[in-house]
C-alpha positions in Angstrom: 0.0 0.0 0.0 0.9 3.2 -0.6 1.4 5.9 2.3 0.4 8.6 0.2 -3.0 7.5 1.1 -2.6 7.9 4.7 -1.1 11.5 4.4 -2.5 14.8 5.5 -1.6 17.2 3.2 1.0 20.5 3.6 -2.4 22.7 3.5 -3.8 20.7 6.1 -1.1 20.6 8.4 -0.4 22.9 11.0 3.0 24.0 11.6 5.5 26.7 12.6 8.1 28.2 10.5 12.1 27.7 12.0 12.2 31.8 12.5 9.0 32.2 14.5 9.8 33.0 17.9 9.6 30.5 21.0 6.7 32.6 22.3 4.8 32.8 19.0 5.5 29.4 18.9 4.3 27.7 22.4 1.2 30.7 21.7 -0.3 28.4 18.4 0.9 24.9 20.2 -1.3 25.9 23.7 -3.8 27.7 21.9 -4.3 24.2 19.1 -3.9 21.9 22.4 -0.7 20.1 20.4 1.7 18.1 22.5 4.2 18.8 19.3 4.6 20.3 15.9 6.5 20.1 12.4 9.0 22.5 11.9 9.7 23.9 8.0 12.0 26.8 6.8 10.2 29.6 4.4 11.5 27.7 1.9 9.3 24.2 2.6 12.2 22.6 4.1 11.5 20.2 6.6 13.4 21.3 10.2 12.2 18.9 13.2 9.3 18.8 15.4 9.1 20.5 18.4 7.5 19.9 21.5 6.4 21.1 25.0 9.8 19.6 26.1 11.9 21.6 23.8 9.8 24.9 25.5 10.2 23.9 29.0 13.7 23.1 28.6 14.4 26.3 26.7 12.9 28.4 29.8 15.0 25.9 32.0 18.4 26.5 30.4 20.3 29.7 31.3 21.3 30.6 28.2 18.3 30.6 26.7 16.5 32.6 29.5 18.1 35.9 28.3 17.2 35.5 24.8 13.5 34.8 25.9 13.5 38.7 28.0 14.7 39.9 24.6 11.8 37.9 22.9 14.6 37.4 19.9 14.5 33.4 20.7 13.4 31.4 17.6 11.9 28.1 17.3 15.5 27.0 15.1 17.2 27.8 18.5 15.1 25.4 21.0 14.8 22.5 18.6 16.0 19.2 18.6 16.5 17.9 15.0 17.1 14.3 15.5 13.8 13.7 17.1 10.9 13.1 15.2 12.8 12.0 11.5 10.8 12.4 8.3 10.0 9.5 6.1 9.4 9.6 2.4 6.8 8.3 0.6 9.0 5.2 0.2 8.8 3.9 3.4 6.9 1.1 4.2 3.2 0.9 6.0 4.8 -1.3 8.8 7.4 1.3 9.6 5.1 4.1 9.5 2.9 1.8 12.1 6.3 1.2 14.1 6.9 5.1 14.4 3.2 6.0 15.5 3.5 3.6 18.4 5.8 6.2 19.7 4.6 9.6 18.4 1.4 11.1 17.5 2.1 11.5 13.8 4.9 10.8 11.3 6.1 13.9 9.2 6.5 12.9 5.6 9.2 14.7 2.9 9.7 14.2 -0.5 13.4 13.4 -2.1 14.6 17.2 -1.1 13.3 17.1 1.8 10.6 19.6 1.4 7.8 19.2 4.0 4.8 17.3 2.1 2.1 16.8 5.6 2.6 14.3 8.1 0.4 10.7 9.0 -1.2 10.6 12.2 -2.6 7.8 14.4 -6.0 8.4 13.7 -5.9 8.4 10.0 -4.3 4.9 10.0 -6.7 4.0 12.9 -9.5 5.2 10.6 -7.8 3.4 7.8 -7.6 -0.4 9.1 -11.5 0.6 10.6 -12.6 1.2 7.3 -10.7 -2.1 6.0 -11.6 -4.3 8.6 -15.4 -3.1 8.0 -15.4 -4.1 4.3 -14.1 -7.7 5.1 -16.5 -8.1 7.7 -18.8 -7.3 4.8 -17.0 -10.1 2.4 -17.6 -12.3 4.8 -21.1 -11.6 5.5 -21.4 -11.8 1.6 -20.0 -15.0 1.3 -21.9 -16.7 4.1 -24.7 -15.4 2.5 -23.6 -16.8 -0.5 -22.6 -20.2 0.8 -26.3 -20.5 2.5 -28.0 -19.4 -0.5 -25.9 -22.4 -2.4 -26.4 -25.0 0.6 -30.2 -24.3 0.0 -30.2 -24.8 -4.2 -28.1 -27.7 -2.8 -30.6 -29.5 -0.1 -33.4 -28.1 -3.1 -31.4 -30.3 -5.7 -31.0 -33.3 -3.5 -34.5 -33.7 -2.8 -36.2 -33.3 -5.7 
């Protein structure tokens, strides 16, 4: 299967730009309830993800406490890069299942690494719902079918 079909798309996706400032920033993320959020350059560039941890461990660190009183902290400065990797839309289903057991979604770059949306939890819950729905339904069919033979069947036998 292809993951394209799990993916919410750029214009979907809420995220912050790497020169927003930390207090613009943690603004969007406590106003949209997020425990974390992708991270592009102006230029569509995926970044990172950033998340409450990265805030409280900015406000935590001395050196960053005097750049918050100037309000000239930027979201580049409190990140953490290696956290939160971006797949492409090669990657496998099973890996992107793998990765969501750990985070709430799974940000998604093309071959440049420009930012293309991200798969979340939900929309591969919703996914395997859906499927598991329509072969309930094949199976219902084909019961339905196999009675509907067994009858002709027993109908056949004793005429």
């Amino acid at each position: 299967m292809n993951i394209l079909f799990l993916l919410t798309n750029k214009t979907e996706t809420m995220y912050l730009f790497d020169d927003d400032t930390v207090a613009s920033g943690l603004a969007i993320m406590r106003e949209r309830r997020f425990a974390a959020i992708p991270v592009i350059k102006k230029t569509g560039e995926y970044v990172g993800t950033v998340c409450e941890g990265d805030f409280l461990w900015s406000v935590m660190d001395s050196n960053m406490e005097s750049a918050h009183s100037d309000s000239d902290c930027k979201i580049r400065d409190i990140i953490r890069n290696w956290w939160n990797n971006p797949i492409t839309i090669d990657e496998s289903v099973e890996e992107v299942v793998e990765r969501l057991m750990h985070q709430n979604f799974v940000p998604v770059v093309d071959d440049r690494n420009f930012f293309m949306g991200i798969i979340t939890r939900s929309s591969v819950m919703s996914y395997y719902t859906k499927k598991m729905e329509l072969l309930e339904e094949r199976t219902v069919c084909s019961e339905d079918t196999l009675d509907s033979l067994d009858a002709q069947a027993v109908g056949i036998i004793n005429a």
